[in-house]
Short mmCIF file of C-alpha atoms in Angstrom, two decimals:
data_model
loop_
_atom_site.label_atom_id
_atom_site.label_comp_id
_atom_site.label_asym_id
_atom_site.label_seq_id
_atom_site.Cartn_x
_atom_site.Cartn_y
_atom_site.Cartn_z
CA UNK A 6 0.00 0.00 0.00
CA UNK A 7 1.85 2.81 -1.17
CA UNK A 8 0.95 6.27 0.70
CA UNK A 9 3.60 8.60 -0.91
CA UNK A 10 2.81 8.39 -4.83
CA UNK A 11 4.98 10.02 -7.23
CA UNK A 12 3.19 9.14 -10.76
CA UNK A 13 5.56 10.65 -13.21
CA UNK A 14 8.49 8.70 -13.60
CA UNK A 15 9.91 10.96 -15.61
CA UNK A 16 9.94 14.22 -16.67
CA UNK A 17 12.04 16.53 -19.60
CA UNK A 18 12.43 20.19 -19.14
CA UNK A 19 15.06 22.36 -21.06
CA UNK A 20 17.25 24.18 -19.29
CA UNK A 21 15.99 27.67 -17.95
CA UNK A 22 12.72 26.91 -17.87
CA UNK A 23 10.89 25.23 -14.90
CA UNK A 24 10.58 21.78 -13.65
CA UNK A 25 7.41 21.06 -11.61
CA UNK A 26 7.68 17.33 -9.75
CA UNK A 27 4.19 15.81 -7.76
CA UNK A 28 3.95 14.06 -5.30
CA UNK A 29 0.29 12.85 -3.56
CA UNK A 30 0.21 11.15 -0.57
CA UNK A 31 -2.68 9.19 1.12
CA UNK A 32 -2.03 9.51 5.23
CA UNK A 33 -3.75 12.62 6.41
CA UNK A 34 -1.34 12.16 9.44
CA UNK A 35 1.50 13.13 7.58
CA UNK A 36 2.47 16.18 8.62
CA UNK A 37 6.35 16.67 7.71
CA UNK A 38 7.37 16.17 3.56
CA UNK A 39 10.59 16.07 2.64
CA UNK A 40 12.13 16.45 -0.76
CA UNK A 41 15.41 14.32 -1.75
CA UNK A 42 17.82 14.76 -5.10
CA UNK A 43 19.56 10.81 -6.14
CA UNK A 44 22.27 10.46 -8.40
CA UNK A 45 23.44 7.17 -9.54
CA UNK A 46 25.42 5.49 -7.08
CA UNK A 47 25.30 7.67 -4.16
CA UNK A 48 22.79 8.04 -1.47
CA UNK A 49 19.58 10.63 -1.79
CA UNK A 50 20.62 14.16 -0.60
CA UNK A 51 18.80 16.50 0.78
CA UNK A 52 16.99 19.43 -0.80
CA UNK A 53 14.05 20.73 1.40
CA UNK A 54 11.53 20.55 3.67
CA UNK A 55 7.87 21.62 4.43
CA UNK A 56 6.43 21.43 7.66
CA UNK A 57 2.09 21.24 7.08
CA UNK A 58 1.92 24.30 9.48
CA UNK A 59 3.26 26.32 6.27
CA UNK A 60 2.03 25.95 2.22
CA UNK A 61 5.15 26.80 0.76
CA UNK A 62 8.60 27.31 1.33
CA UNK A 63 11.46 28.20 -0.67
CA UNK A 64 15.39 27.92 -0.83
CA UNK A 65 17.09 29.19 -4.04
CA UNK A 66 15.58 28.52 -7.09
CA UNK A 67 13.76 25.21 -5.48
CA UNK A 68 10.47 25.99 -4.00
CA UNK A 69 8.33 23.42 -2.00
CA UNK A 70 3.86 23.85 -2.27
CA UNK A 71 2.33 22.33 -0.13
CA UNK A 72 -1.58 21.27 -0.90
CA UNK A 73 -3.15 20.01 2.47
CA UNK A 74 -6.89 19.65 1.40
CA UNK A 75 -5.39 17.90 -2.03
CA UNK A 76 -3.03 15.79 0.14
CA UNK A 77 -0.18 17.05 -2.52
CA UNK A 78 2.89 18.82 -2.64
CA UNK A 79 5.25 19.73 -5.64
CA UNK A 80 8.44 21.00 -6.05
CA UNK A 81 9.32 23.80 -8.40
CA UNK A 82 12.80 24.32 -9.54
CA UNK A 83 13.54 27.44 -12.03
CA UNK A 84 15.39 27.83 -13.51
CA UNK A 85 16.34 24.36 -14.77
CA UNK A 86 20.19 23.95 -14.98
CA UNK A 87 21.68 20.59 -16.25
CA UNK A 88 23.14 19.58 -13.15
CA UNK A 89 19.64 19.57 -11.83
CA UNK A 90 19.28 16.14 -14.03
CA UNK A 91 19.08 13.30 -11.32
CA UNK A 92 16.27 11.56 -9.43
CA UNK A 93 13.89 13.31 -7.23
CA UNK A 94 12.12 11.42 -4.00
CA UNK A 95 9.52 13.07 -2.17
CA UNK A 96 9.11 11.84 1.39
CA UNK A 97 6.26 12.02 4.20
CA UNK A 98 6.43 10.90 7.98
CA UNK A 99 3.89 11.73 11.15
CA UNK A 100 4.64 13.51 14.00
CA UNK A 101 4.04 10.49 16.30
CA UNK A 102 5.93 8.14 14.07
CA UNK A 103 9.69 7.83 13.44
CA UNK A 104 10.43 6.30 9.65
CA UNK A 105 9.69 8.47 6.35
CA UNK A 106 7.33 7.05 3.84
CA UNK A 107 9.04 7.62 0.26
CA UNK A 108 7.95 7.83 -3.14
CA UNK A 109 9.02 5.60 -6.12
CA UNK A 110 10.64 9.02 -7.91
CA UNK A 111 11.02 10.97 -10.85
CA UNK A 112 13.62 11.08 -13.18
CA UNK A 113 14.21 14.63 -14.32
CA UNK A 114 16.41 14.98 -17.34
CA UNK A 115 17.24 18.96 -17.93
CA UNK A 116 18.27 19.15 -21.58
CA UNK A 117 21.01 21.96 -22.72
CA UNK B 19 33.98 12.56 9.12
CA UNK B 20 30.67 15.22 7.56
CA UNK B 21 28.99 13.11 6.61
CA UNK B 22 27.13 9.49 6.92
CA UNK B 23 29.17 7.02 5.90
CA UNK B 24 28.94 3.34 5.09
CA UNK B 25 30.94 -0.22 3.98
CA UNK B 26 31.67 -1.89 2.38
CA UNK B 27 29.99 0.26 -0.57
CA UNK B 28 29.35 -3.24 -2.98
CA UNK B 29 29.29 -6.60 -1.68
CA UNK B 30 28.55 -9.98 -3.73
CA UNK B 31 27.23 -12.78 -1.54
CA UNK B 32 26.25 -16.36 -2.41
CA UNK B 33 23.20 -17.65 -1.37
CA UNK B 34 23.29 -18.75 1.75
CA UNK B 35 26.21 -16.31 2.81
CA UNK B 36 25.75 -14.19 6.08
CA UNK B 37 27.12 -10.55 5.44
CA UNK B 38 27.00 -7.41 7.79
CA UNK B 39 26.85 -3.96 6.45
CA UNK B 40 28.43 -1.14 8.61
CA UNK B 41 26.55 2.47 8.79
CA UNK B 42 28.56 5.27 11.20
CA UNK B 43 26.02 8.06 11.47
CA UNK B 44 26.75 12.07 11.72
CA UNK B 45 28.35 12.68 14.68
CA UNK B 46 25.75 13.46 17.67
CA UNK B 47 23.12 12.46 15.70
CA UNK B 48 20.69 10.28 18.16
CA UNK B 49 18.41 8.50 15.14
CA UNK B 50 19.33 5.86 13.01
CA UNK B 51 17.68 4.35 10.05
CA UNK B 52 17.98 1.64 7.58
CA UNK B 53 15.80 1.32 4.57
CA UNK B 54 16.25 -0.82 1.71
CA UNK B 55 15.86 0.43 -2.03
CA UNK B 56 14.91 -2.07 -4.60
CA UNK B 57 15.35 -0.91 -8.30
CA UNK B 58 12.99 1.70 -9.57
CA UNK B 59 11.82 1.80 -5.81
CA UNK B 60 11.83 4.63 -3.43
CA UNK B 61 13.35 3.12 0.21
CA UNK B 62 11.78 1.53 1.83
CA UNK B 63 12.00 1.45 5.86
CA UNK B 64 13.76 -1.08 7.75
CA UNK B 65 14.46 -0.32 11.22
CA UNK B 66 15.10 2.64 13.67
CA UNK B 67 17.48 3.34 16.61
CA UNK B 68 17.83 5.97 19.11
CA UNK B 69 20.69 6.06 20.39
CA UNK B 70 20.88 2.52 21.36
CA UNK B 71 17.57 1.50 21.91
CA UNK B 72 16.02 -0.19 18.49
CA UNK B 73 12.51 1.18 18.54
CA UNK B 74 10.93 0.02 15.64
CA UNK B 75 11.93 -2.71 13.27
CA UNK B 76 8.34 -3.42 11.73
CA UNK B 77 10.22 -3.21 8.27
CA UNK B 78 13.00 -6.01 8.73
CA UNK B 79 11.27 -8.55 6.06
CA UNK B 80 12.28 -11.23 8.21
CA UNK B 81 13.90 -13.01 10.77
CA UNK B 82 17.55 -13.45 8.91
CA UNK B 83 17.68 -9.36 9.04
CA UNK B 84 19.21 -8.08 11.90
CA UNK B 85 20.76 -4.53 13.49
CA UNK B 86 21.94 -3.26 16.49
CA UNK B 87 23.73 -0.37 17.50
CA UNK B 88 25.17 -1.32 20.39
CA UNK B 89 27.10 2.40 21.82
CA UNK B 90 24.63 4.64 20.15
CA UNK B 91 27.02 5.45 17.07
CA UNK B 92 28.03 2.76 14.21
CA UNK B 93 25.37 0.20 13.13
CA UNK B 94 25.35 -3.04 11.76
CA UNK B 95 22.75 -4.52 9.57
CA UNK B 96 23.24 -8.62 9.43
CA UNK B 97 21.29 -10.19 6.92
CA UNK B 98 21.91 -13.90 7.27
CA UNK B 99 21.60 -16.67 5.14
CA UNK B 100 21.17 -14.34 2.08
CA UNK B 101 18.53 -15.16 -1.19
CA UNK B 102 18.67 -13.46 -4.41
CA UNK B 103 15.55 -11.34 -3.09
CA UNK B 104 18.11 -9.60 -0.83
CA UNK B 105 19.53 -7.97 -3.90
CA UNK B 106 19.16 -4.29 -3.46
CA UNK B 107 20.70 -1.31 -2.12
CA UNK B 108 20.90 -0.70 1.75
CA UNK B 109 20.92 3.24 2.88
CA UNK B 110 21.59 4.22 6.12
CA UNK B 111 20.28 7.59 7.34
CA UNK B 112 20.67 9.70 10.52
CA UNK B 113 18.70 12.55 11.61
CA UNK B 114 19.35 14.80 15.03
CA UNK B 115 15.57 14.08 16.19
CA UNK B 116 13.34 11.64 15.52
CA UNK B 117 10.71 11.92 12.04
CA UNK B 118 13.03 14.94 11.04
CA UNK B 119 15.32 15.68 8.19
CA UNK B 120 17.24 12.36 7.78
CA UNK B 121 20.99 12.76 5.82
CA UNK B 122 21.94 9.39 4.22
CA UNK B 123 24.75 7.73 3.40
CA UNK B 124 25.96 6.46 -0.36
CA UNK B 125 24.32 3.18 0.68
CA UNK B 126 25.68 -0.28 -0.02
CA UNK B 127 24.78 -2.13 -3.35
CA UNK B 128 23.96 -5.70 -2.37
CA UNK B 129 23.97 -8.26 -5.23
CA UNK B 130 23.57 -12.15 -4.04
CA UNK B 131 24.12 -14.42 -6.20
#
């Protein structure tokens, strides 16, 4: 039973323009989201955070929404830059619980 | 060191094979996490320390998967006995409180043959 859904496996954008990635999730207990950057071979890194007190926050040129009523949250990175190219996890846990909840990811490829 | 570091990064078992994997956290961090990540998976959650004391390990697929963290700092996951299922990559994360940002490590690739 998978709560955190990430339904585009992959996604194109060229470079300057802006990437949007989803994420849904089903567990209206969630209440922390996390989003995490992969490239091959290494472990997920960490890119930011939303707590569900706020709707959005924003580091850079990567910006977190955060949809409570939708159970959704997306992550918009402008402008694109080729490095950006790598796998994107979003991630949910619960206040009362300990372990994050991850999504299957989405492979954005920024092209030149 | 920074970061969360594990080893051996790859490891080739044969079936049947017992192997440990080693996980040493960020410094002063008090949580500990293993997940597994199968290919074209998101991880998927293992088991949970803090410091010591393993809280949770509703995720451990079965009884040949074991951890501890005996002094509150390095982990080992044990996975004995080892079938081709096993075959994935193992991530260790740490956070500095519990259901917060977790930082992983580069993970060990798992392949049993």
């Amino acid at each position: 039973d998978q709560q955190v859904k990430q339904n585009s496996p992959s996604l194109s954008v060229q470079e300057g323009r802006i990437s949007i990635l989803n994420c849904d999730y089903t567990n209206s207990m969630f209440d922390y989201f996390l989003w995490y950057k992969k490239y091959p071979a290494e472990g997920p890194t960490f890119l930011i955070s939303i707590s569900s007190i706020k709707d959005k926050n924003e580091d850079g040129r990567f910006t977190v929404f955060l949809n409570k009523s939708a159970k959704h949250l997306s992550l918009h990175i402008v402008p694109s830059q080729p490095g950006d190219s790598a796998v994107y996890f979003c991630a949910a846990s619960a206040r009362a619980g300990n372990q994050f909840y991850f999504g299957t990811g989405t492979s954005l490829t920024v092209i030149p | 060191g920074a970061g969360v570091s594990q080893s051996p990064r790859y490891k080739v078992a044969k079936r049947g094979q017992d192997v440990a994997l080693r996980c040493d956290p960020i410094s002063g961090h008090v949580s500990l996490f293993w997940y597994q990540q199968a290919l074209g998976q998101g991880p998927e959650f293992l088991t949970y320390f803090q410091n010591e004391a393993q809280l949770d390990k509703s995720g451990l697929p079965s009884d040949r998967f074991f951890a501890e963290r005996p002094e509150g700092s390095v982990s080992t996951l044990k996975i004995q006995r080892t079938q081709q299922e096993d075959s994935a990559v193992y991530l260790c994360a740490s956070s500095l409180l519990p259901a917060r940002t977790q930082y992983f490590g580069p993970g060990t690739r798992l392949l049993v043959l």
